[in-house]
One Martini backbone bead per residue (centre of mass of N, CA, C, O) as a GRO file, in nm:
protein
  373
    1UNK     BB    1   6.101   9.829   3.852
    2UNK     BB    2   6.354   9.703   4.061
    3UNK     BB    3   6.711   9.647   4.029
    4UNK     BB    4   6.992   9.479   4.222
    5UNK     BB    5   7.317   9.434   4.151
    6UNK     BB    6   7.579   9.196   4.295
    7UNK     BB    7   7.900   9.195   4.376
    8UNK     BB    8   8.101   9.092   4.599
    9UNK     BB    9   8.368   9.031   4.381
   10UNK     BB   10   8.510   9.322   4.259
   11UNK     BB   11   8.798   9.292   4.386
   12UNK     BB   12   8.921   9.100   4.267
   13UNK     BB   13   9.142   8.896   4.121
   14UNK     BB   14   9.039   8.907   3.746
   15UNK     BB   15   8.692   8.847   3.633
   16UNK     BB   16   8.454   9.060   3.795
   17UNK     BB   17   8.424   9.295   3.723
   18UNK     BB   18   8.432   9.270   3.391
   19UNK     BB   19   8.185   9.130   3.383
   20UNK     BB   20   7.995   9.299   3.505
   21UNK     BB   21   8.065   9.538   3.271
   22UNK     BB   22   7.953   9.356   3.054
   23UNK     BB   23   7.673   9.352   3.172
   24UNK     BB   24   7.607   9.655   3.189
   25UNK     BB   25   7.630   9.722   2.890
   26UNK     BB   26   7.410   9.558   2.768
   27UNK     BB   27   7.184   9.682   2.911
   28UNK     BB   28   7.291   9.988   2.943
   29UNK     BB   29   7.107  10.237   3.062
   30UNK     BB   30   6.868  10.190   3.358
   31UNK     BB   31   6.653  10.272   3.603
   32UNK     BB   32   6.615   9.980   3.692
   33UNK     BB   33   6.953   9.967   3.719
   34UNK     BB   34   7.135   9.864   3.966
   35UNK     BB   35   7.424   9.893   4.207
   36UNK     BB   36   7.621   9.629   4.401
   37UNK     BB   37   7.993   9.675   4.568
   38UNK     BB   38   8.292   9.571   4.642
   39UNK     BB   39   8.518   9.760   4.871
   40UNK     BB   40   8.900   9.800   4.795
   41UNK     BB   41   9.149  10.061   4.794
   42UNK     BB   42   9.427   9.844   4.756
   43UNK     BB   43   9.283   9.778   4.462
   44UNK     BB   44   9.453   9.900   4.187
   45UNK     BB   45   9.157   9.868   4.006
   46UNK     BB   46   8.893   9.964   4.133
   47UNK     BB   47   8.852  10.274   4.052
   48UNK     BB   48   8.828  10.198   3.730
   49UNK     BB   49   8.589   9.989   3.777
   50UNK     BB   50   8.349  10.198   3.906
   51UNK     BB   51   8.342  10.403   3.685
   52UNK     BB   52   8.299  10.237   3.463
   53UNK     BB   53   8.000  10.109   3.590
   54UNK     BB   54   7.901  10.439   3.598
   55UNK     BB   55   7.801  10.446   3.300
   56UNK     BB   56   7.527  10.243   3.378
   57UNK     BB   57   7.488  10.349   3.647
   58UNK     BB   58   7.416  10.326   4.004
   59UNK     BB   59   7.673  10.289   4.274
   60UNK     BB   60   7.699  10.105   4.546
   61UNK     BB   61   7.903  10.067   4.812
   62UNK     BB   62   8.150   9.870   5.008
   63UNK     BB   63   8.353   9.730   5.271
   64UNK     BB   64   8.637   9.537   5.262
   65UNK     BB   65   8.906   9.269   5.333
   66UNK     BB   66   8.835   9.095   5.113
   67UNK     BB   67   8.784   8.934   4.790
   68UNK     BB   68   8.695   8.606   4.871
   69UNK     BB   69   8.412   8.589   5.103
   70UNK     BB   70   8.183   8.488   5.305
   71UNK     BB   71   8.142   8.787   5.383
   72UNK     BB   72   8.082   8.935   5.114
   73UNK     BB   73   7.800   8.880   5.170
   74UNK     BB   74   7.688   8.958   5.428
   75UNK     BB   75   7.731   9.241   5.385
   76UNK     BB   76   7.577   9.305   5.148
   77UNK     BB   77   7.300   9.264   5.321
   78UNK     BB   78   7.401   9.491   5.516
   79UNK     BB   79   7.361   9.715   5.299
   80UNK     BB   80   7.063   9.645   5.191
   81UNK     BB   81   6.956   9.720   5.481
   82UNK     BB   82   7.077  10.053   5.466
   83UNK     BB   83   6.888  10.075   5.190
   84UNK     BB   84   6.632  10.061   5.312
   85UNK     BB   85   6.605  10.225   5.518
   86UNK     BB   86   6.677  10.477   5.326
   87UNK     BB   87   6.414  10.392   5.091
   88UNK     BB   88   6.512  10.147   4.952
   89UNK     BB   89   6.354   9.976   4.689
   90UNK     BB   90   6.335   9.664   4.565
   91UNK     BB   91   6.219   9.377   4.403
   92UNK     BB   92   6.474   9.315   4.278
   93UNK     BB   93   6.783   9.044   4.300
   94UNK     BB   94   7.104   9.007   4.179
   95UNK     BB   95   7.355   8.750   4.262
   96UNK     BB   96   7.669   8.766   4.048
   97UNK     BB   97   7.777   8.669   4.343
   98UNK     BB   98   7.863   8.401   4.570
   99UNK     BB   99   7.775   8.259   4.891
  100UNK     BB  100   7.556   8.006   4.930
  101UNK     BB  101   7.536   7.930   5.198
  102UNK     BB  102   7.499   8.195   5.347
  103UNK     BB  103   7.262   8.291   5.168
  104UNK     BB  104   7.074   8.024   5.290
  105UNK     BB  105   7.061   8.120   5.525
  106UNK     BB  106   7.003   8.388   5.570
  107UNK     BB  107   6.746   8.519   5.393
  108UNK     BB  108   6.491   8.439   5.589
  109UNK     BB  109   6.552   8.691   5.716
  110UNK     BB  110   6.602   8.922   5.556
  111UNK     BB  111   6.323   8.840   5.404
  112UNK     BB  112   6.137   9.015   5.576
  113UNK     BB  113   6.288   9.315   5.539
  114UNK     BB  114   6.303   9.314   5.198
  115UNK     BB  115   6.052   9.207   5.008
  116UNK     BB  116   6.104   9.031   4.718
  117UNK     BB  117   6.012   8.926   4.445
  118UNK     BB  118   6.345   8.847   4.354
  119UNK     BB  119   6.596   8.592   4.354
  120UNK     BB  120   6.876   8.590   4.166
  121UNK     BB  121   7.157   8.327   4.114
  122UNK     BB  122   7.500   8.314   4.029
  123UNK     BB  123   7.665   8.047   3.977
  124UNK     BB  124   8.011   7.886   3.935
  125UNK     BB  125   7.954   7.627   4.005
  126UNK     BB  126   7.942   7.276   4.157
  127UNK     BB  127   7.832   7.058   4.323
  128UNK     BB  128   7.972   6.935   4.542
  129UNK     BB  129   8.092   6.632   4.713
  130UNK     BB  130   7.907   6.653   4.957
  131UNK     BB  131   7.633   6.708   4.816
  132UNK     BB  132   7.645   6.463   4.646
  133UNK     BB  133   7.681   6.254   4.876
  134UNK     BB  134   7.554   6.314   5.152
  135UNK     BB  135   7.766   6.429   5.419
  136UNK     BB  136   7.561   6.718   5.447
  137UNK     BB  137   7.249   6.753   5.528
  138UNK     BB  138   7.266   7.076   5.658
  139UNK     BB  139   7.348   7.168   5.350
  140UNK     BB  140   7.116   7.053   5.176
  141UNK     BB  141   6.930   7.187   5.338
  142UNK     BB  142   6.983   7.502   5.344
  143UNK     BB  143   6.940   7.480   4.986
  144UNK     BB  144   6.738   7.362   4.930
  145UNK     BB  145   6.517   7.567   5.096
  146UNK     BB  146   6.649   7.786   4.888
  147UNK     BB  147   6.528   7.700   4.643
  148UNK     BB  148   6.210   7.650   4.710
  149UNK     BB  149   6.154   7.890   4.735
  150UNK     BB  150   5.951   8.137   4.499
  151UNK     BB  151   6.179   8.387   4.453
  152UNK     BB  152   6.376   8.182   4.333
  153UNK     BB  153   6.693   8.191   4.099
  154UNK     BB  154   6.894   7.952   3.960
  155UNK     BB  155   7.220   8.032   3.795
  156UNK     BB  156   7.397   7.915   3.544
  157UNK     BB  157   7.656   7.919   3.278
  158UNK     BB  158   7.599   7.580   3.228
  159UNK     BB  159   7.405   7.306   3.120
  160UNK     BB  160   7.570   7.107   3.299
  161UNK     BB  161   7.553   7.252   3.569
  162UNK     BB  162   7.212   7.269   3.539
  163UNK     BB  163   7.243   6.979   3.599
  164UNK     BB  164   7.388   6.893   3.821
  165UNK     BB  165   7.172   7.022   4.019
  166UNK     BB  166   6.930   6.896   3.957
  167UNK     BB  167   7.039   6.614   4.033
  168UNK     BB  168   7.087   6.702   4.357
  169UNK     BB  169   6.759   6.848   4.331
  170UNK     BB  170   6.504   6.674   4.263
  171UNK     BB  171   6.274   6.874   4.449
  172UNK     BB  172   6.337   7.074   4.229
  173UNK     BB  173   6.197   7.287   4.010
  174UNK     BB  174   6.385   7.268   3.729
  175UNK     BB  175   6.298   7.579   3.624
  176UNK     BB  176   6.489   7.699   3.889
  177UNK     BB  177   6.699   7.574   3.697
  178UNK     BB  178   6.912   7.785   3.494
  179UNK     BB  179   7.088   7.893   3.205
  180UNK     BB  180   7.304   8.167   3.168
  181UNK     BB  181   7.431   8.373   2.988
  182UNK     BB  182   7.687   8.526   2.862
  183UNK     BB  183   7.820   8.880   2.836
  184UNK     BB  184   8.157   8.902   2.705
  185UNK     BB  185   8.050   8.980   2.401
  186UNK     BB  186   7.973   9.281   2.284
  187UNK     BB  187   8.008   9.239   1.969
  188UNK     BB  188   7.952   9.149   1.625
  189UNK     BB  189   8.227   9.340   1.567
  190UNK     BB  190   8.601   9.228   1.598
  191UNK     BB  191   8.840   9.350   1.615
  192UNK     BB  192   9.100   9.414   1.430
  193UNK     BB  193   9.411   9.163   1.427
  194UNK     BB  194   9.705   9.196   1.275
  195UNK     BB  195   9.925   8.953   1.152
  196UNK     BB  196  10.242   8.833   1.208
  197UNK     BB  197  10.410   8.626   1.053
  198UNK     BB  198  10.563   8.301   1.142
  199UNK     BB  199  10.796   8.067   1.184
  200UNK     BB  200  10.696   8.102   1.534
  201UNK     BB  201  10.481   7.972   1.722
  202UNK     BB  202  10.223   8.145   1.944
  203UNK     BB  203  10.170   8.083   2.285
  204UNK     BB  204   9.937   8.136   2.522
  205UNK     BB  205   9.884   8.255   2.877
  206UNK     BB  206   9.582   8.429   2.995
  207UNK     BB  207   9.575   8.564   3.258
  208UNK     BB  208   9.533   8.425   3.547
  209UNK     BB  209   9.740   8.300   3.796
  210UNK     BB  210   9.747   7.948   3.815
  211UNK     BB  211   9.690   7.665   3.899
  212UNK     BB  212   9.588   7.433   3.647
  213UNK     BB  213   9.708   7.543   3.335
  214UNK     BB  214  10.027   7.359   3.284
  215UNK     BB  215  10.251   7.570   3.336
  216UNK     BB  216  10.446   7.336   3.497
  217UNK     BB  217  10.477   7.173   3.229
  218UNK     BB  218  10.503   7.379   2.950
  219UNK     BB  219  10.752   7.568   3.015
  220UNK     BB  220  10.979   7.308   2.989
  221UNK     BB  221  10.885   7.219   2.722
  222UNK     BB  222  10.972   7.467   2.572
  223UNK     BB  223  11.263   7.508   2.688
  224UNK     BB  224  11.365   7.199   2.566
  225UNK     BB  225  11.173   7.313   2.298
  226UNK     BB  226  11.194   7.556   2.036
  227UNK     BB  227  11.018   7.423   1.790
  228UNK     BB  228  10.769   7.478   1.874
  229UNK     BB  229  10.775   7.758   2.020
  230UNK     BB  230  10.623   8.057   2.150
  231UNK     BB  231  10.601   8.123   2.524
  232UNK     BB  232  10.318   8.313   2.657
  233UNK     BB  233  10.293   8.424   3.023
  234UNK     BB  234   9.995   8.633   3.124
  235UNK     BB  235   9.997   8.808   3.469
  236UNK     BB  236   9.833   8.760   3.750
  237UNK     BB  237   9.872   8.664   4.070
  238UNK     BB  238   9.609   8.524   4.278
  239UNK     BB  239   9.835   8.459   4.472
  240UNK     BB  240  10.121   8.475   4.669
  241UNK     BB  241  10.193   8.142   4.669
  242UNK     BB  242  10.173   8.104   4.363
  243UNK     BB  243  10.501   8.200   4.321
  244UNK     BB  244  10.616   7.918   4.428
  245UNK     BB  245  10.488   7.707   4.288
  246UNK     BB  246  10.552   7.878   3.986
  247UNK     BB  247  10.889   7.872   3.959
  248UNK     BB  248  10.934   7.849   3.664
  249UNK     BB  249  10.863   8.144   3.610
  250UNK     BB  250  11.203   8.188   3.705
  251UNK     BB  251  11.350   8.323   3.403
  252UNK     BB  252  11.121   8.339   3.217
  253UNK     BB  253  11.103   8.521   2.910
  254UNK     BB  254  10.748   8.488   2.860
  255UNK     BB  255  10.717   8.632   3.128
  256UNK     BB  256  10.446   8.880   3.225
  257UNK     BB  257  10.395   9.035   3.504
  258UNK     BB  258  10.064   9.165   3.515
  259UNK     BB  259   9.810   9.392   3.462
  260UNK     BB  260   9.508   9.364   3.285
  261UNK     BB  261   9.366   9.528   3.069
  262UNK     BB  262   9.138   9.432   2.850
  263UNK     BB  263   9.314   9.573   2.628
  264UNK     BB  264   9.560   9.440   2.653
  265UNK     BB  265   9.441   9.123   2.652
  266UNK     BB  266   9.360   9.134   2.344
  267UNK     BB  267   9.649   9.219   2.248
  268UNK     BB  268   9.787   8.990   2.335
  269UNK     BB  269   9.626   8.763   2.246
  270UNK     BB  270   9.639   8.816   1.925
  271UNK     BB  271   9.955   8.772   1.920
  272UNK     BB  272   9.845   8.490   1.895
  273UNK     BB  273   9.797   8.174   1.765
  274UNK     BB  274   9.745   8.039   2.052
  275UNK     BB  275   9.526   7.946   2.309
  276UNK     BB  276   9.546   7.803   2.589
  277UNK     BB  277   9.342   7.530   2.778
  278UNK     BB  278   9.483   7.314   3.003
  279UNK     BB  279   9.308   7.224   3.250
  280UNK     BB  280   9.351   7.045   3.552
  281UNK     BB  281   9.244   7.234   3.746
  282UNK     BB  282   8.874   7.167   3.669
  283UNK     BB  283   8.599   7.232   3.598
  284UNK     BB  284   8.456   7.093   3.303
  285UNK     BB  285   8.130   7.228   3.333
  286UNK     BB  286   8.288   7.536   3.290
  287UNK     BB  287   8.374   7.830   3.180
  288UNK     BB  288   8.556   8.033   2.977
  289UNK     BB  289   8.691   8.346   2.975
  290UNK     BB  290   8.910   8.301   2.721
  291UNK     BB  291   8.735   8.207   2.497
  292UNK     BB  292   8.607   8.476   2.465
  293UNK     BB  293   8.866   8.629   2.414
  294UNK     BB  294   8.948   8.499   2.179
  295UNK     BB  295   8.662   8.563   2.006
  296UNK     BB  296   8.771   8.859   2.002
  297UNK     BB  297   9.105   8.791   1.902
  298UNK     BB  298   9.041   8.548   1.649
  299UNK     BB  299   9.162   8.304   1.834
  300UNK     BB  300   9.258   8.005   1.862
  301UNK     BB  301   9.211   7.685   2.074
  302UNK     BB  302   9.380   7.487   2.338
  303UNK     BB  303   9.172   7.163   2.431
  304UNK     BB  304   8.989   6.971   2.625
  305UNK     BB  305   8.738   6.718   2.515
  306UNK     BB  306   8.566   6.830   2.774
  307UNK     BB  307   8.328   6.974   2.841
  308UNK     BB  308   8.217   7.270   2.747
  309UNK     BB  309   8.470   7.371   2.633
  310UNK     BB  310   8.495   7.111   2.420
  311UNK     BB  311   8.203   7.128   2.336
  312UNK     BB  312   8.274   7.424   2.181
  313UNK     BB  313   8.505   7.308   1.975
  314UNK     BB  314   8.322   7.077   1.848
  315UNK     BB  315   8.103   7.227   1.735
  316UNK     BB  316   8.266   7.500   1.605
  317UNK     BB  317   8.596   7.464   1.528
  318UNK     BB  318   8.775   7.687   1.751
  319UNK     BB  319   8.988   7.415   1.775
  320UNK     BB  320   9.217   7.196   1.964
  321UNK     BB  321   9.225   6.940   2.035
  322UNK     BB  322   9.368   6.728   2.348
  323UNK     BB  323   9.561   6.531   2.528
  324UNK     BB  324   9.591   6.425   2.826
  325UNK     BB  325   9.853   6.352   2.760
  326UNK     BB  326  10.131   6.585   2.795
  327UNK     BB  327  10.332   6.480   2.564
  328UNK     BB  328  10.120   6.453   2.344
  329UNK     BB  329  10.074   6.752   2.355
  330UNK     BB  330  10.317   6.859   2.280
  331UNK     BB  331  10.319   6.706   2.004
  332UNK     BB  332  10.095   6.886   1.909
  333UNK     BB  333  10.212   7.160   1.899
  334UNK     BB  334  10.394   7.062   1.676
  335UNK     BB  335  10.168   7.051   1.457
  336UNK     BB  336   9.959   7.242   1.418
  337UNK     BB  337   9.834   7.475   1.256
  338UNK     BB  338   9.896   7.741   1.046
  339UNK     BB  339   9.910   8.036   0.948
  340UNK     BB  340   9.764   8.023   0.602
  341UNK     BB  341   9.616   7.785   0.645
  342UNK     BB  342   9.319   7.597   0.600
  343UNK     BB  343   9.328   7.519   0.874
  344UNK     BB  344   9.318   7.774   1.019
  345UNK     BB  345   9.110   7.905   0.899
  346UNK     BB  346   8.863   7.761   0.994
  347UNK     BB  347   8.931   7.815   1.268
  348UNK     BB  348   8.850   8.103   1.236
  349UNK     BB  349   8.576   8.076   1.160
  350UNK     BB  350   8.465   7.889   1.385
  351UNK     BB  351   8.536   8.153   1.603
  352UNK     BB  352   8.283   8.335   1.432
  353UNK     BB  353   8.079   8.133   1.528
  354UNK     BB  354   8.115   8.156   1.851
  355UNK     BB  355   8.065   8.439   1.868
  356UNK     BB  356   7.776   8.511   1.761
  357UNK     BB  357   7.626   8.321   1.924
  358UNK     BB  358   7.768   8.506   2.208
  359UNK     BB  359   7.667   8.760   2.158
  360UNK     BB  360   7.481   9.034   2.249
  361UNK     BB  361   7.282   9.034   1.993
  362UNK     BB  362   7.198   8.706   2.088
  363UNK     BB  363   7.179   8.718   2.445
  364UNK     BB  364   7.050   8.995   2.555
  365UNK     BB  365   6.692   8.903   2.552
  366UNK     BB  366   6.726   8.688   2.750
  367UNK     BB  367   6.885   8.834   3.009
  368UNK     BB  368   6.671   9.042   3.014
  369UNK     BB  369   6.418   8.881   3.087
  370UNK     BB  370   6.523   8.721   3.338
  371UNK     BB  371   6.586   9.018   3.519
  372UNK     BB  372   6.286   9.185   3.387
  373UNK     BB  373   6.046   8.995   3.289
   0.00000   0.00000   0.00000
């Protein structure tokens, strides 16, 4: 039985190339898994991240011309039907990103010439408020057939996701709507990366720069008390013109613009004493790469109280919640436990304990069963 993961979105800045990587290395070398992603050389990191990808497998790529767009799913499809014809056939395809409605639009008509044993789709979002208020029938009806497909598996990434779904269609079986979990972390032994105390609280805004991660409003927070300590935040912005929504960040001496690799975000990451995770605009039912990230650089984070990230810091107590009021949180910064205190120590206790709980040690058999089993 062959396998081919799909991922249309694999140019994007920020992290699915990564996440795909780390799912081909879980998975392992196996000959039954092969990889189609989508290909533009002007992504300065494109070339070192399908390299990496061809570690484990076989990688044919596409050509797009954008990094997140309906075409890249088109495309993708095209390029199926192209590995076709010259003889190649898959049994199972597992698009690890799409544009669903446009794969449940086009589907039926593929599925013709592809013939495949199942199409299994790993969404990352939540029905929009469209679908859910059902002012477009067009769109409910074209999803909806396409769940009730027998060869379809719709994975979301948290059981909040796959409950929001269930509800939006409750005529499809239920069976066939369910949370798949990421596979993050590498191993269940976590690179040591040591402390150095300081008098000075270093807290972080890692990873992709976006309006919405609290950035407009923590900035001025930092620059005007001093006190609270040191805000580092470091990455790429997602898009160009999110440079000038987020004007606070310029000659703010914290801020890092740079593309970083897994190890740098790591070591970046460890660097600080808490990573921030405050995000204003942000569907609350899915996962972040962030809290993954923290748990593998041993690092606490600070978190709002509702939806995944924060029933993940409830359950395992791997963070400090923070109140939705900005002014209350700033001052809530400034009193979080300290490194070296029990009440500190508790919190990495807690995210090494869900780290294991996540760990690919933990969850590599589940999601090897769902994708070949």
């Amino acid at each position: 039985m062959k396998l081919l993961i799909i991922q249309p979105w694999f140019c994007a800045i920020g992290h699915p190339a990564q996440s795909l990587i780390n799912l081909a290395s879980a998975i392992g070398r196996d000959e039954r898994v092969e990889y189609l992603v989508s290909s533009n050389g002007e992504v300065g990191h494109f070339n070192d991240s399908v390299e990496r990808l061809r570690t484990w497998g076989e990688v044919e790529s596409y050509e797009v011309t954008t990094a997140v767009d309906d075409s890249n799913t088109v495309r993708a499809l095209l390029a199926l039907s192209r590995m076709r014809l010259k003889g190649r056939q898959y049994q199972r395809i597992f698009f690890f990103d799409e544009s669903l409605f446009v794969l449940a639009l086009l589907w039926p008509l593929f599925s013709l010439w592809l013939s495949v044993e199942r199409i299994s789709v790993l969404h990352l979002f939540g029905p929009n408020p469209v679908i859910m208020e059902r002012r477009n029938p067009w769109q409910r009806f074209v999803i909806g057939r396409f769940l009730k497909r027998p060869e379809v598996r719709f994975y979301l990434r948290t059981e909040e996701l796959a409950a929001a779904w269930r509800a939006a269609f409750k005529k499809v079986d239920s069976g066939k709507i369910t949370n798949l979990p990421s596979l993050e972390i590498p191993d269940d032994v976590p690179q040591q990366y040591p402390k150095k105390f300081s008098d000075t609280l270093a807290f972080g805004i890692i990873g992709q720069i976006r309006m919405g991660k609290g950035i407009e409003w923590l900035v001025p927070a930092f620059q005007k008390d001093a006190s609270i300590g040191k805000l580092t935040v470091a990455g790429e912005f997602n898009m160009p013109q999110t440079r000038g929504q987020l004007s606070v960040l310029n000659g703010f001496d914290g801020f890092i613009n740079c593309f970083m690799s897994e190890q740098d975000m790591l070591e970046r990451a460890a660097g600080q004493d808490y990573l921030l995770m405050l995000y204003d605009v942000w569907d609350k039912r899915m996962e972040s790469a962030v809290l993954y990230l923290a748990a593998r650089a041993n690092r606490p984070v600070v978190v709002y109280g509702d939806g995944w990230c924060g029933r993940m810091v409830t359950e395992f107590g791997c963070g400090v919640v923070a109140p939705v009021d900005h002014e209350e949180t700033v001052a809530l910064l400034g009193r979080v436990p300290r490194p070296g205190s029990a009440e500190y120590d508790k919190l990495l206790k807690g995210m090494d304990a869900f780290r294991q709980a996540h760990s690919v040690k933990s969850l590599r058999g589940r999601v090897i069963q769902e994708l070949l089993g």
